[in-house]
Short mmCIF file of C-alpha atoms in Angstrom, two decimals:
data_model
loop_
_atom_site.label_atom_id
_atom_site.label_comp_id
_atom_site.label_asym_id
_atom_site.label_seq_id
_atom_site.Cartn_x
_atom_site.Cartn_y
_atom_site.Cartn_z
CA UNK L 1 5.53 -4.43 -8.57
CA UNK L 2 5.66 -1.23 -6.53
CA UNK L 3 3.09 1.31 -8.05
CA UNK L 4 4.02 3.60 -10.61
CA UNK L 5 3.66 7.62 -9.96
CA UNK L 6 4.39 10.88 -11.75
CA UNK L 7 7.49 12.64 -9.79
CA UNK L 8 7.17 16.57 -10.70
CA UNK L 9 9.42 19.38 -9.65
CA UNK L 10 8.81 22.64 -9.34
CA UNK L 11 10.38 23.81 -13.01
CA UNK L 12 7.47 21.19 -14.50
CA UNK L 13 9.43 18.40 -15.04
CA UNK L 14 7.92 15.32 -14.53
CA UNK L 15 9.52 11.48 -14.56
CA UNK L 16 7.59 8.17 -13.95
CA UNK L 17 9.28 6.53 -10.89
CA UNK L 18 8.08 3.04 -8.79
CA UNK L 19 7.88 3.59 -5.00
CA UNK L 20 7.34 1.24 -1.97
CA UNK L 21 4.05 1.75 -0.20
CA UNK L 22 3.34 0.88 3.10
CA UNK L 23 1.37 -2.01 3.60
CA UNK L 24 -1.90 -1.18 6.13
CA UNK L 25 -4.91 -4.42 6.57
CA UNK L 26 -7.34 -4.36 9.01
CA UNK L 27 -6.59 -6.15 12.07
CA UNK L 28 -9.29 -7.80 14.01
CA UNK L 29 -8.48 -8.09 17.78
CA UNK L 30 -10.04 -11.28 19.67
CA UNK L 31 -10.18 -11.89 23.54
CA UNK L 32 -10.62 -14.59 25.00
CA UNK L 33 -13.07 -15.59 21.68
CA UNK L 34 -14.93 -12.27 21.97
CA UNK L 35 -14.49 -10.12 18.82
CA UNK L 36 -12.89 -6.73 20.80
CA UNK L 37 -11.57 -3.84 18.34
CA UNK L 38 -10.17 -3.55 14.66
CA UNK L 39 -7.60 -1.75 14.24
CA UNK L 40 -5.61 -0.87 10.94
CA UNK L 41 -2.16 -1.69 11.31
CA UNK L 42 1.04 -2.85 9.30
CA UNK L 43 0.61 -6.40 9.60
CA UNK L 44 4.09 -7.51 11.17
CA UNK L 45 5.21 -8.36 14.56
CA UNK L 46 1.65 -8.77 15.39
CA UNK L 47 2.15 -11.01 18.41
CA UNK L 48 4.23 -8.02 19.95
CA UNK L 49 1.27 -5.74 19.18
CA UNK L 50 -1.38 -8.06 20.61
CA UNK L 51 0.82 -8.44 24.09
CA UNK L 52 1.35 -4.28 24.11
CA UNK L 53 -2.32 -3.68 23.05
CA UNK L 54 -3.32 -6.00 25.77
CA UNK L 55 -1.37 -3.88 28.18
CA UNK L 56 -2.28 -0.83 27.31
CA UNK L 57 -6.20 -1.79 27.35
CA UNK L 58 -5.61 -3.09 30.42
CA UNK L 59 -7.04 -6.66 29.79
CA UNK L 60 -4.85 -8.51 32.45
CA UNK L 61 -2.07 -10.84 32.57
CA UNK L 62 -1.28 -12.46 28.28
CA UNK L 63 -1.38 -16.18 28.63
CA UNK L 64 -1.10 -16.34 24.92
CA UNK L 65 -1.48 -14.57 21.73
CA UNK L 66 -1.77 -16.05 18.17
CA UNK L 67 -1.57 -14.07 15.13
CA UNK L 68 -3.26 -15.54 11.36
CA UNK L 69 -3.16 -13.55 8.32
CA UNK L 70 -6.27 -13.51 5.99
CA UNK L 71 -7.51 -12.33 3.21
CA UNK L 72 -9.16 -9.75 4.25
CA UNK L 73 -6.29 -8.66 6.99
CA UNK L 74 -5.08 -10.74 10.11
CA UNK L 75 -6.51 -11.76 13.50
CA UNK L 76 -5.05 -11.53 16.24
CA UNK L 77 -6.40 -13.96 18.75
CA UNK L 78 -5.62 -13.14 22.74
CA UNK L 79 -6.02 -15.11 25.75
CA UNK L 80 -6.11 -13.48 28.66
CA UNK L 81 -6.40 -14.57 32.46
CA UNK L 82 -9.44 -12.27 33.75
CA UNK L 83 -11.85 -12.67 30.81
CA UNK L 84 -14.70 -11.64 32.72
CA UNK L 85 -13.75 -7.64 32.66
CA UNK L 86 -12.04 -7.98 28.88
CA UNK L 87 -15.99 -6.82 27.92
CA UNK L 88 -15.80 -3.35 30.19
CA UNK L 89 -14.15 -1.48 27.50
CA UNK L 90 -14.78 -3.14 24.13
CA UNK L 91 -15.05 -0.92 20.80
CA UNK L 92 -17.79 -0.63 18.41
CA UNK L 93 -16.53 0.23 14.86
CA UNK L 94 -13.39 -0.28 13.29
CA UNK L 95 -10.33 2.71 13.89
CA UNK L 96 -8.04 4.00 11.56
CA UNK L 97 -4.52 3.79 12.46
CA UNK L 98 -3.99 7.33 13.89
CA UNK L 99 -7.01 6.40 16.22
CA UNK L 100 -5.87 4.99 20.30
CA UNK L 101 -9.38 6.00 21.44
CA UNK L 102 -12.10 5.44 18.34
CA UNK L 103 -15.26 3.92 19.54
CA UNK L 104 -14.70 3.68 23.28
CA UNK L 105 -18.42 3.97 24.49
CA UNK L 106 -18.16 6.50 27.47
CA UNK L 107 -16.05 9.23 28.01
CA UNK L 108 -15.05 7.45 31.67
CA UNK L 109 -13.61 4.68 29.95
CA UNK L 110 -11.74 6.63 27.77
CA UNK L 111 -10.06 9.10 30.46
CA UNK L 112 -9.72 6.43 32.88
CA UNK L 113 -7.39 7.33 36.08
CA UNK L 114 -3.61 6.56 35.09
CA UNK L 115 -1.44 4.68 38.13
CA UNK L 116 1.64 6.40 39.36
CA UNK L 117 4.90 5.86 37.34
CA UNK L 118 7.37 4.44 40.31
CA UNK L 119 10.64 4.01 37.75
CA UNK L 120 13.05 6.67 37.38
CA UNK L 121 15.22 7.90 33.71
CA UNK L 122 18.58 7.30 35.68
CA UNK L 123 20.50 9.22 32.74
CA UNK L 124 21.53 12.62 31.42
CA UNK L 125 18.96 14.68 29.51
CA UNK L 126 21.62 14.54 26.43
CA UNK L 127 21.03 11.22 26.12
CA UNK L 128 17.59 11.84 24.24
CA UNK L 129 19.89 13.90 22.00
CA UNK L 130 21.41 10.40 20.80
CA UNK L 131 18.55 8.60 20.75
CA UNK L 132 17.03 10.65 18.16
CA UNK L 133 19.81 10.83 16.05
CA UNK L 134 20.51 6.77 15.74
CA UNK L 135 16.42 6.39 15.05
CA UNK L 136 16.76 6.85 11.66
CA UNK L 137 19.05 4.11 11.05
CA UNK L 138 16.87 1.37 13.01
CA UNK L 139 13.34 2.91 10.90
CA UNK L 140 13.84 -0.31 7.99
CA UNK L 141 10.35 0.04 7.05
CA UNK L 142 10.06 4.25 7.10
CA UNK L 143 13.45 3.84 5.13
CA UNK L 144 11.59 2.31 1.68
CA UNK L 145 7.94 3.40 2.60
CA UNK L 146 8.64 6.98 4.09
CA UNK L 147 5.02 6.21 6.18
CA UNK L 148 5.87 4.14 9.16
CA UNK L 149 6.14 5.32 12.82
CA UNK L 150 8.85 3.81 15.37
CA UNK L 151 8.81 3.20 18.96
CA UNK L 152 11.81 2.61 20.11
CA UNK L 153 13.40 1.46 23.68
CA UNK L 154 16.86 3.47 24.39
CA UNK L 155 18.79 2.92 27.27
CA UNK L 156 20.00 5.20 29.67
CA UNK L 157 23.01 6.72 27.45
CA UNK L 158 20.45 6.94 24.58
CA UNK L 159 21.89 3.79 23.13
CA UNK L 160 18.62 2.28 20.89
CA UNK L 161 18.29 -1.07 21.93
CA UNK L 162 14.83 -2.10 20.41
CA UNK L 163 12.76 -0.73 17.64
CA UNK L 164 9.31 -1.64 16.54
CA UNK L 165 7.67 0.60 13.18
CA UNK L 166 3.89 0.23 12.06
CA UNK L 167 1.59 2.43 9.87
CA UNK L 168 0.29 3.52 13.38
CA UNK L 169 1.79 5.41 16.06
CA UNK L 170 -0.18 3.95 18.81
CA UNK L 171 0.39 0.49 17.18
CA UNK L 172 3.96 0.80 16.83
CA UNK L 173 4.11 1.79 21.03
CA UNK L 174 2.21 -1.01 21.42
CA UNK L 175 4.22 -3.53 19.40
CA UNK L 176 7.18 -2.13 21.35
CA UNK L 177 5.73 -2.62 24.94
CA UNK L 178 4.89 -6.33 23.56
CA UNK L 179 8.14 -7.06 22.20
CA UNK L 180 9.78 -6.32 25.62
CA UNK L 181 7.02 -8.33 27.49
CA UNK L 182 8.15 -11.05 25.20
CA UNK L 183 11.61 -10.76 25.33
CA UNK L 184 11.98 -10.41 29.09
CA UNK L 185 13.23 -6.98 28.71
CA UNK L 186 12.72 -3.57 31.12
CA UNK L 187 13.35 -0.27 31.02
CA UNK L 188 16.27 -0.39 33.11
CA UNK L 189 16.71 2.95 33.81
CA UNK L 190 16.34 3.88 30.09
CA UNK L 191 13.46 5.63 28.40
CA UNK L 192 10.74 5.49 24.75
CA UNK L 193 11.61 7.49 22.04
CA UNK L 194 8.16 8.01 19.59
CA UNK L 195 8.43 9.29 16.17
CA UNK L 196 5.21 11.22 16.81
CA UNK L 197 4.03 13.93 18.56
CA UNK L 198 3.73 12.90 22.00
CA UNK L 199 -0.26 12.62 22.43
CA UNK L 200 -2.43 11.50 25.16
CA UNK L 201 -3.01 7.65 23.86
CA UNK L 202 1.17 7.27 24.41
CA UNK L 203 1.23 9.11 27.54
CA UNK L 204 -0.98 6.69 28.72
CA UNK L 205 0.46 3.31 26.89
CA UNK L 206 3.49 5.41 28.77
CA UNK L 207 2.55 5.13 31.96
CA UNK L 208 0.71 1.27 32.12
CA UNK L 209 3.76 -0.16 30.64
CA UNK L 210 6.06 1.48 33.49
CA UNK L 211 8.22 3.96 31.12
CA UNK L 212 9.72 6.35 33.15
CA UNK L 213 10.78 8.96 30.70
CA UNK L 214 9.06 9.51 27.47
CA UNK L 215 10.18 11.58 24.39
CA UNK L 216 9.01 12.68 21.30
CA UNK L 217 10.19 13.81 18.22
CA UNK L 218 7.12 16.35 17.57
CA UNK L 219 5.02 18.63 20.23
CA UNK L 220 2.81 17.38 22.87
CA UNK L 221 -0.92 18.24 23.36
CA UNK L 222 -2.58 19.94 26.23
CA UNK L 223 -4.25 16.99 27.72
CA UNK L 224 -0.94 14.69 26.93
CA UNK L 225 1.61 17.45 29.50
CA UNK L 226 -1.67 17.32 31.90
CA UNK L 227 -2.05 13.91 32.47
CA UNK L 228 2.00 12.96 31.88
CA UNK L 229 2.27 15.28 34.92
CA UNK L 230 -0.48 13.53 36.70
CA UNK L 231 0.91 10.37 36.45
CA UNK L 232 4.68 11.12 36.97
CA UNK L 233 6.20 10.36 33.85
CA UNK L 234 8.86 12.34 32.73
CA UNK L 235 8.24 13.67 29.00
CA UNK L 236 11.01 15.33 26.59
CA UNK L 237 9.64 16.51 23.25
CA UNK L 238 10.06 18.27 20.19
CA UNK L 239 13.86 16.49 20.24
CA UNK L 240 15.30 18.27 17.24
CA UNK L 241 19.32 18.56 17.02
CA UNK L 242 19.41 21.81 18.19
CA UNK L 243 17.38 21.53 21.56
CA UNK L 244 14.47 20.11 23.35
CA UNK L 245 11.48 20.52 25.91
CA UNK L 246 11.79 19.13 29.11
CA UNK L 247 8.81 18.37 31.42
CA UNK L 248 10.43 16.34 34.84
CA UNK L 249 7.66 14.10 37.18
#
């Protein structure tokens, strides 16, 4: 049964009501049989996470991924094809699931140099405008739990075409870049749409998985406009109704 709370309002009333909660386990990471991070995610579409969290730690080209559930969590069990480097950037201690960087051992390895982004958002700038309207009615989990993030893949009219949600922001970008690996699906001209602010960790899952155009529903930070800029990709952020920010490559 979902957990009972107290609902008060502001005159002092008060009511007993039952509410979904989102469901967050610890999520142990394996590479090629070394033990590599844990991560706390919603423990769903976890083959689509391990293929987008491969990607964005750069580990090389998936040859398979395997996902168990346990009592304790899940494992997620990668195979990679360059298994000698998978060690270069391994993580000590467990992250929370508002963590892309936790426990990376150097600062180096954790502001490594981004690629260029070579694909182009071949739409208007109104499309984001769509995007961000329709996300809302693809968020299944955020609709009962009111705590799950969405990544979301939107063509170049802002049509959505594929959503992945997760406890995580990071996580839920990564499931997303997975799921598309998976499915044989690009970009296409299109763009991400994050139900986050738009921070550094998704500028750079951003820019390794190709996205040319990035948006966000909140702000950026500093360092995320900086190295977005750096790298070519195209951000558009705090999408509200009304208006938005636009930062071109």
């Amino acid at each position: 049964m979902d957990p009972a709370f107290e609902r008060v309002e502001p005159d002092g009333t008060h009511t007993l009501v039952s509410r979904a909660l989102a469901e967050e386990v610890p999520v142990a990471v394996e590479v090629n049989g070394f033990g590599y991070a844990v991560m706390m995610a919603t423990p769903q579409e976890l083959e689509d996470f391990a293929w987008g969290f491969a990607s964005a730690e750069r580990l090389g080209r998936v040859i398979d991924a395997e996902a168990h559930r346990t009592e304790a969590g899940a494992i997620v069990r990668l195979t990679v094809a360059d298994g000698a480097t998978v060690i270069e950037r391994v993580r000590h201690r467990t992250t929370d699931s508002a963590c892309g960087l936790c426990g990376i051992d150097s600062l180096e390895a954790a502001l490594r140099p981004l690629p260029r982004v070579e694909a182009r958002f071949a739409g208007e700038r109104t499309a984001v405008f769509r995007a961000a309207a329709e996300l809302r009615e693809h968020q299944v989990l955020n609709a009962k739990t009111g705590a799950h993030h969405a990544a979301a893949l939107c063509a170049e009219d802002g049509a959505i075409r594929l959503v992945r949600e997760d406890v995580g922001r990071h996580n839920a970008f990564d499931k997303l870049v997975g799921a598309m690996a998976r499915q044989g699906l690009g970009w296409d001209g299109g763009f991400a749409l994050v139900s986050s602010r738009c921070s550094y960790e998704l500028v750079e899952k951003a820019v390794l998985a190709g996205c040319p155009l990035l948006a966000a529903i909140s702000a950026p930070t500093a360092l995320a406009v900086e190295a977005a800029k750096g790298a070519g990709l195209s951000l558009a952020v705090l999408a509200r109704p009304d208006a938005l920010l636009w930062q071109a490559s």
